Amino acid sequence: MKKSLSIHPENPPGRFPGKWRKQLSGWLFIGVLGLAIHLGSAMLRLNTFWPYPKLVDFGSFYGGALALAHQHSPYAPSSDFSRILVDAGLQIGISSLNSFPVWPWMLRPAALLPFPLAAWLWLLLNLLILMWCTRELASLMRMTSFPSQIALYLVVLFFGPVMLTLTLGQSSILLLALALLIGRGLERSSLLREIITGVFWVAGVSTKLFPLLWLPGLFLLRRWRALITGITAIMALISLHAIFLPRLSQTYLLTYLPQRATRLSSGSLDDQSLLAWLLRLTQPLTFQTPGLFAFQRQQLSWRPYMVVDPNVIWWIAFTLLGIAGGWLSWRLWLSDEEQATPLFYLWALFVLLILPHTERYNHVLLLPAMAWLWGQGGRGIHFAILGYFLSGLARLTHLWVLILPWPLAPLATGFGVSAVLTLMGGMIILLNLRQRPIFSSVFP
């Protein structure tokens, strides 16, 4: 039964009304402050879109697609390829492509267009997908009225990780749609939904590897149809590489992917993995930060009073994650199957912690957990507001390191990690995971 925001089981109507109104005002203040931070930081980045779309990560995708169209490697194009980029209207510096070869291959139609037009169309596509995502989030939040869904769309649009995704031209909104498709499919599935989910699986994994870690969660939940859909999509992804890009795929797997795998987290400033946060707390670090305005850069450094061997931090992080992952895996396996959807979102949150590198834009995947918590009412709304607020503080990472000394500065760079942990804790508390009998779980 859905709980009302104004009624707690421990605070029935008529008792301590003044205390309850004060508590409600406090949570409202935190939510409004979080909204102000998200909205304010978004306003400071609007110049990314106008008058020229400076979507640097989409520029990397576009450059890879253009390289394939001109018979160049998207990972190591020749020296004369820069002229082709300029002729295509690309006026911003781009980094090398990290995605699987099939990702720029799928984006080759974009290479037929000038970069500014392609960037605007990519932005429009993401905004349209975000509209569908908002509808799914509204369903989780139990929002039924059209005005409330419009308001929710604006809140989601200006959510820090979403705005960061849009200003960079990243692919995280595709992953959000994939997560919501999987979650809804665990409740109600159809052949058409499975096909659409499979397409998003191919697109999502071709640009980001970590959704592969969602598959063990589906296995632990014993949702075989969803698991088969994911595995089939991965097999289709492999087949596309083998059929259309065999040589490039071989080079990527044997050369570029191992090089990428060796560039694991070193505690960089924006990394929101648990490992990176612990490294920032215990290692000396020198970095450049843009502050509030992207074109202003300052070099900063800090050195802890006691430097811990990074190998020790790795072992501590893996031990903590191993214990948490083992407990969560066991609880998922023994949980009530009716809780499959929120449990999948809980698993997706955990994956963000265990990755060796987690960019802040990947925290768009906090939205399903926040929406589910809100839909539970009562304490669930409190956890959702707190997670939203902490995500806003994570948006100000560069500001914190400019104004705070050590150890407050490295502590503040982990607000994104704190948001994930807060939402996970809230979901675990409210789910009240019901345990199946062990033998019926093994032998259904």
PDB file of C-alpha atoms in Angstrom, residues 226-365:
ATOM      1  CA  ALA A 226      15.183 -10.816 -19.647  1.00  0.00           C
ATOM      2  CA  LEU A 227      18.523 -12.582 -19.285  1.00  0.00           C
ATOM      3  CA  ILE A 228      18.090 -14.382 -22.613  1.00  0.00           C
ATOM      4  CA  THR A 229      17.195 -11.077 -24.297  1.00  0.00           C
ATOM      5  CA  GLY A 230      20.400  -9.504 -22.997  1.00  0.00           C
ATOM      6  CA  ILE A 231      22.587 -12.452 -23.967  1.00  0.00           C
ATOM      7  CA  THR A 232      20.982 -12.627 -27.422  1.00  0.00           C
ATOM      8  CA  ALA A 233      21.684  -8.930 -27.920  1.00  0.00           C
ATOM      9  CA  ILE A 234      25.322  -9.433 -26.939  1.00  0.00           C
ATOM     10  CA  MET A 235      25.601 -12.303 -29.421  1.00  0.00           C
ATOM     11  CA  ALA A 236      24.100 -10.026 -32.086  1.00  0.00           C
ATOM     12  CA  LEU A 237      26.680  -7.372 -31.186  1.00  0.00           C
ATOM     13  CA  ILE A 238      29.488  -9.897 -31.611  1.00  0.00           C
ATOM     14  CA  SER A 239      28.006 -11.038 -34.934  1.00  0.00           C
ATOM     15  CA  LEU A 240      27.840  -7.484 -36.261  1.00  0.00           C
ATOM     16  CA  HIS A 241      31.528  -7.059 -35.524  1.00  0.00           C
ATOM     17  CA  ALA A 242      32.433 -10.393 -37.091  1.00  0.00           C
ATOM     18  CA  ILE A 243      30.405  -9.803 -40.255  1.00  0.00           C
ATOM     19  CA  PHE A 244      30.955  -6.108 -40.987  1.00  0.00           C
ATOM     20  CA  LEU A 245      34.116  -5.114 -39.088  1.00  0.00           C
ATOM     21  CA  PRO A 246      36.280  -8.233 -38.641  1.00  0.00           C
ATOM     22  CA  ARG A 247      39.745  -6.669 -39.006  1.00  0.00           C
ATOM     23  CA  LEU A 248      38.986  -3.528 -37.043  1.00  0.00           C
ATOM     24  CA  SER A 249      37.310  -5.590 -34.322  1.00  0.00           C
ATOM     25  CA  GLN A 250      40.370  -7.814 -34.035  1.00  0.00           C
ATOM     26  CA  THR A 251      42.631  -4.775 -33.729  1.00  0.00           C
ATOM     27  CA  TYR A 252      40.338  -3.234 -31.138  1.00  0.00           C
ATOM     28  CA  LEU A 253      40.153  -6.384 -29.019  1.00  0.00           C
ATOM     29  CA  LEU A 254      43.873  -7.149 -29.166  1.00  0.00           C
ATOM     30  CA  THR A 255      45.291  -3.623 -29.005  1.00  0.00           C
ATOM     31  CA  TYR A 256      42.960  -0.782 -28.076  1.00  0.00           C
ATOM     32  CA  LEU A 257      40.751  -2.532 -25.527  1.00  0.00           C
ATOM     33  CA  PRO A 258      43.736  -3.823 -23.478  1.00  0.00           C
ATOM     34  CA  GLN A 259      45.211  -0.306 -23.534  1.00  0.00           C
ATOM     35  CA  ARG A 260      41.896   1.067 -22.307  1.00  0.00           C
ATOM     36  CA  ALA A 261      41.664  -1.591 -19.598  1.00  0.00           C
ATOM     37  CA  THR A 262      45.073  -0.598 -18.237  1.00  0.00           C
ATOM     38  CA  ARG A 263      43.901   2.991 -17.763  1.00  0.00           C
ATOM     39  CA  LEU A 264      42.061   2.132 -14.573  1.00  0.00           C
ATOM     40  CA  SER A 265      41.112   4.605 -11.906  1.00  0.00           C
ATOM     41  CA  SER A 266      43.896   6.623 -10.322  1.00  0.00           C
ATOM     42  CA  GLY A 267      41.615   8.732  -8.131  1.00  0.00           C
ATOM     43  CA  SER A 268      40.932  11.411 -10.753  1.00  0.00           C
ATOM     44  CA  LEU A 269      38.791  14.318  -9.615  1.00  0.00           C
ATOM     45  CA  ASP A 270      35.471  13.493 -11.285  1.00  0.00           C
ATOM     46  CA  ASP A 271      35.592   9.711 -10.855  1.00  0.00           C
ATOM     47  CA  GLN A 272      32.665   8.549  -8.706  1.00  0.00           C
ATOM     48  CA  SER A 273      33.674   4.931  -8.165  1.00  0.00           C
ATOM     49  CA  LEU A 274      34.273   3.830  -4.594  1.00  0.00           C
ATOM     50  CA  LEU A 275      37.904   2.998  -5.399  1.00  0.00           C
ATOM     51  CA  ALA A 276      38.608   6.444  -6.854  1.00  0.00           C
ATOM     52  CA  TRP A 277      37.099   8.191  -3.826  1.00  0.00           C
ATOM     53  CA  LEU A 278      39.238   6.173  -1.414  1.00  0.00           C
ATOM     54  CA  LEU A 279      42.327   6.937  -3.492  1.00  0.00           C
ATOM     55  CA  ARG A 280      41.587  10.674  -3.401  1.00  0.00           C
ATOM     56  CA  LEU A 281      41.316  10.471   0.384  1.00  0.00           C
ATOM     57  CA  THR A 282      44.676   8.728   0.811  1.00  0.00           C
ATOM     58  CA  GLN A 283      46.914   9.777  -2.113  1.00  0.00           C
ATOM     59  CA  PRO A 284      48.614  13.038  -3.127  1.00  0.00           C
ATOM     60  CA  LEU A 285      46.955  14.479  -6.194  1.00  0.00           C
ATOM     61  CA  THR A 286      47.709  17.317  -8.611  1.00  0.00           C
ATOM     62  CA  PHE A 287      45.045  18.334 -11.097  1.00  0.00           C
ATOM     63  CA  GLN A 288      43.561  21.168 -13.125  1.00  0.00           C
ATOM     64  CA  THR A 289      39.996  22.222 -12.482  1.00  0.00           C
ATOM     65  CA  PRO A 290      37.750  24.568 -14.489  1.00  0.00           C
ATOM     66  CA  GLY A 291      35.714  25.782 -11.519  1.00  0.00           C
ATOM     67  CA  LEU A 292      32.275  27.176 -12.294  1.00  0.00           C
ATOM     68  CA  PHE A 293      33.181  28.324 -15.805  1.00  0.00           C
ATOM     69  CA  ALA A 294      34.677  25.742 -18.152  1.00  0.00           C
ATOM     70  CA  PHE A 295      37.171  28.146 -19.763  1.00  0.00           C
ATOM     71  CA  GLN A 296      38.775  29.100 -16.430  1.00  0.00           C
ATOM     72  CA  ARG A 297      41.373  26.571 -15.234  1.00  0.00           C
ATOM     73  CA  GLN A 298      43.473  26.440 -12.090  1.00  0.00           C
ATOM     74  CA  GLN A 299      46.054  23.925 -10.996  1.00  0.00           C
ATOM     75  CA  LEU A 300      45.600  22.581  -7.492  1.00  0.00           C
ATOM     76  CA  SER A 301      47.155  19.843  -5.403  1.00  0.00           C
ATOM     77  CA  TRP A 302      46.805  18.195  -2.019  1.00  0.00           C
ATOM     78  CA  ARG A 303      48.840  15.777   0.025  1.00  0.00           C
ATOM     79  CA  PRO A 304      47.351  13.756   2.927  1.00  0.00           C
ATOM     80  CA  TYR A 305      49.084  13.794   6.285  1.00  0.00           C
ATOM     81  CA  MET A 306      49.588  10.050   5.912  1.00  0.00           C
ATOM     82  CA  VAL A 307      49.927   8.551   2.424  1.00  0.00           C
ATOM     83  CA  VAL A 308      48.694   4.955   2.186  1.00  0.00           C
ATOM     84  CA  ASP A 309      50.096   2.497  -0.346  1.00  0.00           C
ATOM     85  CA  PRO A 310      47.603   2.526  -3.266  1.00  0.00           C
ATOM     86  CA  ASN A 311      47.748  -1.278  -3.439  1.00  0.00           C
ATOM     87  CA  VAL A 312      46.390  -1.364   0.117  1.00  0.00           C
ATOM     88  CA  ILE A 313      43.517   0.922  -0.945  1.00  0.00           C
ATOM     89  CA  TRP A 314      42.747  -1.363  -3.875  1.00  0.00           C
ATOM     90  CA  TRP A 315      42.528  -4.349  -1.539  1.00  0.00           C
ATOM     91  CA  ILE A 316      40.364  -2.423   0.938  1.00  0.00           C
ATOM     92  CA  ALA A 317      37.986  -1.305  -1.830  1.00  0.00           C
ATOM     93  CA  PHE A 318      37.724  -4.776  -3.362  1.00  0.00           C
ATOM     94  CA  THR A 319      37.184  -6.347   0.062  1.00  0.00           C
ATOM     95  CA  LEU A 320      34.380  -3.930   0.934  1.00  0.00           C
ATOM     96  CA  LEU A 321      32.765  -4.350  -2.469  1.00  0.00           C
ATOM     97  CA  GLY A 322      33.192  -8.111  -2.312  1.00  0.00           C
ATOM     98  CA  ILE A 323      31.426  -8.323   1.050  1.00  0.00           C
ATOM     99  CA  ALA A 324      28.636  -5.999  -0.061  1.00  0.00           C
ATOM    100  CA  GLY A 325      28.311  -7.731  -3.425  1.00  0.00           C
ATOM    101  CA  GLY A 326      28.201 -11.176  -1.843  1.00  0.00           C
ATOM    102  CA  TRP A 327      25.464 -10.132   0.597  1.00  0.00           C
ATOM    103  CA  LEU A 328      23.468  -8.376  -2.124  1.00  0.00           C
ATOM    104  CA  SER A 329      23.806 -11.344  -4.505  1.00  0.00           C
ATOM    105  CA  TRP A 330      22.553 -13.726  -1.831  1.00  0.00           C
ATOM    106  CA  ARG A 331      19.608 -11.509  -0.981  1.00  0.00           C
ATOM    107  CA  LEU A 332      18.671 -11.100  -4.648  1.00  0.00           C
ATOM    108  CA  TRP A 333      18.726 -14.852  -5.161  1.00  0.00           C
ATOM    109  CA  LEU A 334      16.461 -15.447  -2.162  1.00  0.00           C
ATOM    110  CA  SER A 335      14.197 -12.428  -2.656  1.00  0.00           C
ATOM    111  CA  ASP A 336      10.542 -12.328  -3.545  1.00  0.00           C
ATOM    112  CA  GLU A 337      10.156 -12.355  -7.330  1.00  0.00           C
ATOM    113  CA  GLU A 338       7.505  -9.622  -7.124  1.00  0.00           C
ATOM    114  CA  GLN A 339      10.294  -7.230  -6.121  1.00  0.00           C
ATOM    115  CA  ALA A 340      12.348  -7.921  -9.249  1.00  0.00           C
ATOM    116  CA  THR A 341      12.088  -4.428 -10.759  1.00  0.00           C
ATOM    117  CA  PRO A 342      13.307  -2.374  -7.766  1.00  0.00           C
ATOM    118  CA  LEU A 343      15.921  -5.055  -7.038  1.00  0.00           C
ATOM    119  CA  PHE A 344      17.269  -4.666 -10.559  1.00  0.00           C
ATOM    120  CA  TYR A 345      17.550  -0.902 -10.019  1.00  0.00           C
ATOM    121  CA  LEU A 346      19.316  -1.609  -6.728  1.00  0.00           C
ATOM    122  CA  TRP A 347      21.785  -3.863  -8.558  1.00  0.00           C
ATOM    123  CA  ALA A 348      22.364  -1.138 -11.176  1.00  0.00           C
ATOM    124  CA  LEU A 349      23.292   1.254  -8.361  1.00  0.00           C
ATOM    125  CA  PHE A 350      25.776  -1.260  -6.949  1.00  0.00           C
ATOM    126  CA  VAL A 351      27.408  -1.642 -10.378  1.00  0.00           C
ATOM    127  CA  LEU A 352      28.190   2.086 -10.351  1.00  0.00           C
ATOM    128  CA  LEU A 353      30.247   1.561  -7.193  1.00  0.00           C
ATOM    129  CA  ILE A 354      32.236  -1.464  -8.344  1.00  0.00           C
ATOM    130  CA  LEU A 355      33.382  -0.033 -11.659  1.00  0.00           C
ATOM    131  CA  PRO A 356      37.071   0.977 -11.709  1.00  0.00           C
ATOM    132  CA  HIS A 357      35.967   4.262 -13.303  1.00  0.00           C
ATOM    133  CA  THR A 358      32.566   5.971 -13.058  1.00  0.00           C
ATOM    134  CA  GLU A 359      31.977   9.325 -14.706  1.00  0.00           C
ATOM    135  CA  ARG A 360      29.382  11.644 -13.182  1.00  0.00           C
ATOM    136  CA  TYR A 361      27.152  11.498 -16.252  1.00  0.00           C
ATOM    137  CA  ASN A 362      26.619   7.780 -15.580  1.00  0.00           C
ATOM    138  CA  HIS A 363      24.657   8.854 -12.505  1.00  0.00           C
ATOM    139  CA  VAL A 364      21.599   9.372 -14.698  1.00  0.00           C
ATOM    140  CA  LEU A 365      21.077   5.768 -13.588  1.00  0.00           C
TER     141      LEU A 365
END
